[in-house]
């Protein structure tokens, strides 16, 4: 029985790829630099095209293919002078992100557990992998929270789990905050509805007073002035609540730090204006509170 060399296996694989569309679960490996040097220009080009095709299958195949293209310099066979240019044009991927996947494969290998972790959450995987590599470069011992010394792969798994739990807590916190905001918005809507009813009632009262002939003219004028002043305050309340609702309706995706600072200026202006209003009405507010 004749055992095929790595080169023969790759020749068979490349020939198959010329006649068949690669299936999603095609298992690729990365030949060594010495093996790749034995390939003919045509075989290297076919191999490069195979990796580009497989890079579109799933995220693990992407990482594996990127590593092969970069380390074996197969981007030359695809007509590019550099790795970054190749992945940006062929895969619409940022060169820096592509390099992070390559670094992850070189650091943690092609094991099944690495594949599972990467496919479960590519973003968290890259974040955790970067942290692990930095610790290794700085010569730090990789230990879990309980002090247990672990391998790079075990530490990676633990770090991804921590990031995932942190994300879940943040999502839960945001959901709670969202429910609170919705409840407050509903309360504002109810207040606004009540104020609108109050305005309508005052309009009716003023209309009745205008038509009345039995009330002393001075008393009638005083009552009318009181009702009209109350109406002005109620109209301002409606306007304020409407303005607050409009600010609250700004979608989450549009909110950011710069907009938060911009809003804080508005809040500060409102607080100063509110204090000024309270001072101007302080005596009357105090009298009203003592009469209640």
CSV table of C-alpha atoms in Angstrom, one decimal:
chain,number,residue,atom,x,y,z
A,1,UNK,CA,0.0,0.0,0.0
A,2,UNK,CA,1.4,3.4,-1.0
A,3,UNK,CA,1.1,6.3,1.4
A,4,UNK,CA,0.5,9.6,-0.2
A,5,UNK,CA,2.7,12.5,0.7
A,6,UNK,CA,1.3,15.8,1.8
A,7,UNK,CA,2.1,17.2,-1.6
A,8,UNK,CA,0.1,14.4,-3.3
A,9,UNK,CA,-2.8,15.0,-1.0
A,10,UNK,CA,-2.8,18.7,-1.9
A,11,UNK,CA,-2.5,17.9,-5.6
A,12,UNK,CA,-5.6,15.7,-5.3
A,13,UNK,CA,-7.5,18.3,-3.3
A,14,UNK,CA,-6.6,21.0,-5.8
A,15,UNK,CA,-7.6,18.9,-8.8
A,16,UNK,CA,-11.0,18.1,-7.1
A,17,UNK,CA,-11.5,21.8,-6.5
A,18,UNK,CA,-11.2,22.5,-10.2
A,19,UNK,CA,-14.1,20.2,-11.0
A,20,UNK,CA,-16.4,20.5,-8.0
A,21,UNK,CA,-17.8,23.4,-6.0
A,22,UNK,CA,-16.2,23.1,-2.5
A,23,UNK,CA,-18.7,22.0,0.2
A,24,UNK,CA,-19.1,24.0,3.4
A,25,UNK,CA,-17.5,21.4,5.6
A,26,UNK,CA,-14.4,20.9,3.5
A,27,UNK,CA,-11.6,20.4,6.1
A,28,UNK,CA,-8.5,22.3,5.2
A,29,UNK,CA,-5.1,22.3,6.8
A,30,UNK,CA,-2.1,24.5,6.1
A,31,UNK,CA,1.0,23.0,4.4
A,32,UNK,CA,4.4,23.8,5.7
A,33,UNK,CA,6.5,26.4,3.9
A,34,UNK,CA,8.8,23.6,2.8
A,35,UNK,CA,5.9,21.6,1.3
A,36,UNK,CA,4.5,24.7,-0.4
A,37,UNK,CA,7.9,25.3,-2.1
A,38,UNK,CA,7.5,22.0,-3.9
A,39,UNK,CA,4.3,23.1,-5.5
A,40,UNK,CA,4.3,24.3,-9.1
A,41,UNK,CA,3.1,27.9,-9.9
A,42,UNK,CA,-0.1,26.4,-11.2
A,43,UNK,CA,-0.7,24.4,-8.1
A,44,UNK,CA,0.1,27.4,-5.8
A,45,UNK,CA,-2.4,29.5,-7.8
A,46,UNK,CA,-5.1,26.8,-7.5
A,47,UNK,CA,-4.3,26.5,-3.8
A,48,UNK,CA,-4.7,30.2,-3.3
A,49,UNK,CA,-8.0,30.2,-5.1
A,50,UNK,CA,-9.2,27.3,-3.0
A,51,UNK,CA,-8.3,29.2,0.2
A,52,UNK,CA,-10.1,32.3,-1.0
A,53,UNK,CA,-13.2,30.2,-1.7
A,54,UNK,CA,-13.1,28.4,1.7
A,55,UNK,CA,-12.6,31.7,3.5
A,56,UNK,CA,-16.2,32.5,2.7
A,57,UNK,CA,-17.6,29.3,4.3
A,58,UNK,CA,-17.4,30.1,8.0
A,59,UNK,CA,-15.3,32.2,10.4
A,60,UNK,CA,-12.9,29.3,11.3
A,61,UNK,CA,-12.3,28.5,7.7
A,62,UNK,CA,-11.7,32.2,7.2
A,63,UNK,CA,-9.1,32.3,9.9
A,64,UNK,CA,-7.4,29.2,8.6
A,65,UNK,CA,-7.4,30.4,5.0
A,66,UNK,CA,-6.1,33.9,6.0
A,67,UNK,CA,-3.2,32.3,7.8
A,68,UNK,CA,-2.3,30.1,4.9
A,69,UNK,CA,-2.5,33.0,2.4
A,70,UNK,CA,-0.3,35.2,4.6
A,71,UNK,CA,2.3,32.7,5.7
A,72,UNK,CA,2.7,31.1,2.3
A,73,UNK,CA,2.5,34.4,0.5
A,74,UNK,CA,-0.2,33.1,-1.7
A,75,UNK,CA,-1.5,36.6,-2.3
A,76,UNK,CA,1.1,36.9,-5.0
A,77,UNK,CA,-0.6,34.1,-6.9
A,78,UNK,CA,-3.9,36.1,-6.7
A,79,UNK,CA,-2.2,39.1,-8.2
A,80,UNK,CA,-1.6,41.3,-5.1
A,81,UNK,CA,1.7,42.7,-3.8
A,82,UNK,CA,0.6,42.5,-0.1
A,83,UNK,CA,-1.6,40.5,2.3
A,84,UNK,CA,-3.7,43.5,3.4
A,85,UNK,CA,-4.6,44.5,-0.2
A,86,UNK,CA,-5.5,40.9,-1.0
A,87,UNK,CA,-8.0,40.4,1.9
A,88,UNK,CA,-9.5,43.9,1.4
A,89,UNK,CA,-10.2,43.3,-2.3
A,90,UNK,CA,-11.1,39.5,-2.2
A,91,UNK,CA,-12.9,39.3,1.1
A,92,UNK,CA,-13.9,42.9,1.9
A,93,UNK,CA,-12.1,42.6,5.2
A,94,UNK,CA,-10.0,45.1,7.0
A,95,UNK,CA,-6.4,44.1,6.9
A,96,UNK,CA,-5.9,44.6,10.6
A,97,UNK,CA,-8.8,42.4,11.5
A,98,UNK,CA,-7.5,39.7,9.1
A,99,UNK,CA,-4.1,39.8,10.9
A,100,UNK,CA,-5.8,39.3,14.2
A,101,UNK,CA,-7.3,36.1,12.9
A,102,UNK,CA,-3.9,35.0,11.7
A,103,UNK,CA,-2.3,35.8,15.1
A,104,UNK,CA,-5.1,33.8,16.8
A,105,UNK,CA,-4.5,30.7,14.7
A,106,UNK,CA,-0.7,31.0,15.2
A,107,UNK,CA,-1.2,31.4,19.0
A,108,UNK,CA,-3.9,28.7,19.6
A,109,UNK,CA,-3.7,26.3,16.7
A,110,UNK,CA,-6.4,24.6,14.8
A,111,UNK,CA,-8.0,22.4,17.6
A,112,UNK,CA,-11.7,21.7,17.8
A,113,UNK,CA,-12.1,23.7,21.0
A,114,UNK,CA,-10.5,26.8,19.3
A,115,UNK,CA,-12.9,26.3,16.4
A,116,UNK,CA,-15.9,26.1,18.7
A,117,UNK,CA,-14.9,29.2,20.6
A,118,UNK,CA,-14.2,31.2,17.4
A,119,UNK,CA,-17.5,30.3,15.7
A,120,UNK,CA,-19.5,30.9,18.9
A,121,UNK,CA,-18.5,34.5,19.1
A,122,UNK,CA,-15.8,35.8,16.6
A,123,UNK,CA,-15.8,39.3,18.2
A,124,UNK,CA,-15.3,38.1,21.8
A,125,UNK,CA,-12.8,35.5,20.6
A,126,UNK,CA,-10.6,38.1,18.9
A,127,UNK,CA,-10.8,40.4,22.0
A,128,UNK,CA,-9.8,37.6,24.4
A,129,UNK,CA,-7.1,36.2,22.0
A,130,UNK,CA,-5.5,39.6,21.8
A,131,UNK,CA,-5.4,39.9,25.6
A,132,UNK,CA,-3.9,36.5,26.0
A,133,UNK,CA,-1.2,37.2,23.4
A,134,UNK,CA,-0.3,40.5,25.2
A,135,UNK,CA,0.1,38.6,28.5
A,136,UNK,CA,2.3,36.0,26.8
A,137,UNK,CA,4.5,38.7,25.2
A,138,UNK,CA,4.9,40.4,28.6
A,139,UNK,CA,5.9,37.1,30.1
A,140,UNK,CA,2.9,36.9,32.4
A,141,UNK,CA,1.8,33.5,33.9
A,142,UNK,CA,-1.7,32.7,32.7
A,143,UNK,CA,-3.9,32.0,35.8
A,144,UNK,CA,-7.6,31.8,36.4
A,145,UNK,CA,-9.5,33.9,39.0
A,146,UNK,CA,-8.9,31.2,41.6
A,147,UNK,CA,-5.1,31.2,40.9
A,148,UNK,CA,-4.9,28.0,38.9
A,149,UNK,CA,-2.2,28.1,36.3
A,150,UNK,CA,-3.6,27.1,32.9
A,151,UNK,CA,-2.7,26.8,29.2
A,152,UNK,CA,-3.3,29.6,26.7
A,153,UNK,CA,-6.3,27.8,25.3
A,154,UNK,CA,-7.9,27.3,28.8
A,155,UNK,CA,-7.2,30.9,29.7
A,156,UNK,CA,-8.8,32.0,26.4
A,157,UNK,CA,-11.9,30.0,27.1
A,158,UNK,CA,-12.2,31.5,30.6
A,159,UNK,CA,-11.7,35.0,29.3
A,160,UNK,CA,-14.4,34.6,26.6
A,161,UNK,CA,-16.8,33.3,29.2
A,162,UNK,CA,-16.1,36.3,31.4
A,163,UNK,CA,-16.7,38.7,28.4
A,164,UNK,CA,-19.9,36.9,27.5
A,165,UNK,CA,-21.2,37.1,31.1
A,166,UNK,CA,-20.3,40.8,31.2
A,167,UNK,CA,-22.2,41.4,27.9
A,168,UNK,CA,-25.3,39.6,29.3
A,169,UNK,CA,-25.2,41.8,32.4
A,170,UNK,CA,-24.9,44.9,30.3
A,171,UNK,CA,-27.8,43.8,28.1
A,172,UNK,CA,-29.9,43.1,31.2
A,173,UNK,CA,-29.0,46.5,32.7
A,174,UNK,CA,-29.9,48.2,29.4
A,175,UNK,CA,-33.2,46.3,29.2
A,176,UNK,CA,-34.1,47.4,32.8
A,177,UNK,CA,-33.1,51.0,32.0
A,178,UNK,CA,-35.2,50.8,28.9
A,179,UNK,CA,-38.3,49.7,30.9
A,180,UNK,CA,-37.8,52.5,33.3
A,181,UNK,CA,-37.6,55.1,30.5
A,182,UNK,CA,-40.7,53.6,29.0
A,183,UNK,CA,-42.6,53.8,32.3
A,184,UNK,CA,-41.5,57.4,32.7
A,185,UNK,CA,-42.5,58.3,29.2
A,186,UNK,CA,-45.9,56.7,29.8
A,187,UNK,CA,-46.3,58.8,33.0
A,188,UNK,CA,-45.4,62.0,31.0
A,189,UNK,CA,-48.0,61.1,28.4
A,190,UNK,CA,-50.7,60.7,31.1
A,191,UNK,CA,-49.7,64.0,32.7
A,192,UNK,CA,-49.9,65.6,29.3
A,193,UNK,CA,-53.4,64.2,28.7
A,194,UNK,CA,-54.5,65.5,32.1
A,195,UNK,CA,-53.1,68.9,31.4
A,196,UNK,CA,-54.9,69.0,28.0
A,197,UNK,CA,-58.2,68.1,29.8
A,198,UNK,CA,-57.5,70.9,32.4
A,199,UNK,CA,-56.9,73.4,29.6
A,200,UNK,CA,-60.2,72.5,28.0
A,201,UNK,CA,-62.0,72.8,31.3
A,202,UNK,CA,-60.5,76.3,31.9
A,203,UNK,CA,-61.5,77.4,28.4
A,204,UNK,CA,-65.1,76.3,29.3
A,205,UNK,CA,-64.9,78.2,32.7
A,206,UNK,CA,-63.7,81.3,31.0
A,207,UNK,CA,-66.4,81.1,28.4
A,208,UNK,CA,-69.1,80.7,31.2
A,209,UNK,CA,-67.7,83.7,33.0
A,210,UNK,CA,-67.8,85.9,29.9
A,211,UNK,CA,-71.5,85.1,29.5
A,212,UNK,CA,-72.3,85.6,33.2
A,213,UNK,CA,-74.3,88.8,34.1
A,214,UNK,CA,-74.9,88.1,37.8
A,215,UNK,CA,-71.3,88.3,39.1
A,216,UNK,CA,-69.7,91.6,40.3
A,217,UNK,CA,-67.5,93.0,37.4
A,218,UNK,CA,-64.4,93.3,39.5
A,219,UNK,CA,-64.8,89.8,40.9
A,220,UNK,CA,-65.4,88.5,37.4
A,221,UNK,CA,-62.3,90.2,36.1
A,222,UNK,CA,-60.2,88.7,38.9
A,223,UNK,CA,-61.5,85.2,38.3
A,224,UNK,CA,-61.0,85.6,34.6
A,225,UNK,CA,-57.4,86.8,35.1
A,226,UNK,CA,-56.8,83.8,37.5
A,227,UNK,CA,-58.1,81.3,35.0
A,228,UNK,CA,-56.2,82.8,32.1
A,229,UNK,CA,-53.0,82.8,34.1
A,230,UNK,CA,-53.6,79.1,35.0
A,231,UNK,CA,-54.1,78.4,31.3
A,232,UNK,CA,-50.8,80.0,30.5
A,233,UNK,CA,-49.0,77.7,33.1
A,234,UNK,CA,-50.8,74.6,31.8
A,235,UNK,CA,-49.9,75.4,28.2
A,236,UNK,CA,-46.3,75.8,29.3
A,237,UNK,CA,-46.5,72.4,31.1
A,238,UNK,CA,-47.8,70.8,27.9
A,239,UNK,CA,-45.0,72.4,25.9
A,240,UNK,CA,-42.3,71.3,28.4
A,241,UNK,CA,-43.6,67.7,28.5
A,242,UNK,CA,-43.8,67.7,24.7
A,243,UNK,CA,-40.2,68.9,24.5
A,244,UNK,CA,-39.0,66.2,26.9
A,245,UNK,CA,-40.8,63.5,25.0
A,246,UNK,CA,-39.1,64.7,21.7
A,247,UNK,CA,-35.7,64.4,23.4
A,248,UNK,CA,-36.5,61.0,24.9
A,249,UNK,CA,-37.6,59.8,21.4
A,250,UNK,CA,-34.1,60.2,20.0
A,251,UNK,CA,-33.2,56.6,19.0
A,252,UNK,CA,-30.5,54.7,20.9
A,253,UNK,CA,-28.4,54.3,17.7
A,254,UNK,CA,-28.1,58.1,17.4
A,255,UNK,CA,-27.0,58.6,21.0
A,256,UNK,CA,-23.3,59.1,21.7
A,257,UNK,CA,-20.9,60.9,24.1
A,258,UNK,CA,-20.8,64.1,22.1
A,259,UNK,CA,-24.7,64.2,21.9
A,260,UNK,CA,-24.8,63.5,25.7
A,261,UNK,CA,-22.5,66.6,26.3
A,262,UNK,CA,-24.7,68.6,24.0
A,263,UNK,CA,-27.8,67.5,26.0
A,264,UNK,CA,-26.2,68.2,29.3
A,265,UNK,CA,-25.9,71.9,28.3
A,266,UNK,CA,-29.6,72.0,27.7
A,267,UNK,CA,-30.3,70.3,31.1
A,268,UNK,CA,-28.0,72.9,32.8
A,269,UNK,CA,-29.9,75.8,31.1
A,270,UNK,CA,-33.2,74.3,32.2
A,271,UNK,CA,-32.0,73.9,35.8
A,272,UNK,CA,-30.8,77.5,36.0
A,273,UNK,CA,-34.1,78.7,34.5
A,274,UNK,CA,-36.0,76.6,36.9
A,275,UNK,CA,-34.1,78.1,39.9
A,276,UNK,CA,-34.7,81.6,38.6
A,277,UNK,CA,-38.4,80.9,38.2
A,278,UNK,CA,-38.6,79.5,41.8
A,279,UNK,CA,-36.8,82.6,43.2
A,280,UNK,CA,-39.2,84.9,41.3
A,281,UNK,CA,-42.2,83.0,42.6
A,282,UNK,CA,-40.8,82.0,46.0
A,283,UNK,CA,-43.1,84.2,48.2
A,284,UNK,CA,-46.2,83.0,46.3
A,285,UNK,CA,-45.2,79.4,46.3
A,286,UNK,CA,-44.6,79.6,50.1
A,287,UNK,CA,-48.0,81.2,50.6
A,288,UNK,CA,-49.6,78.5,48.5
A,289,UNK,CA,-48.0,75.7,50.5
A,290,UNK,CA,-49.1,77.2,53.8
A,291,UNK,CA,-52.6,77.6,52.7
A,292,UNK,CA,-53.0,73.9,51.6
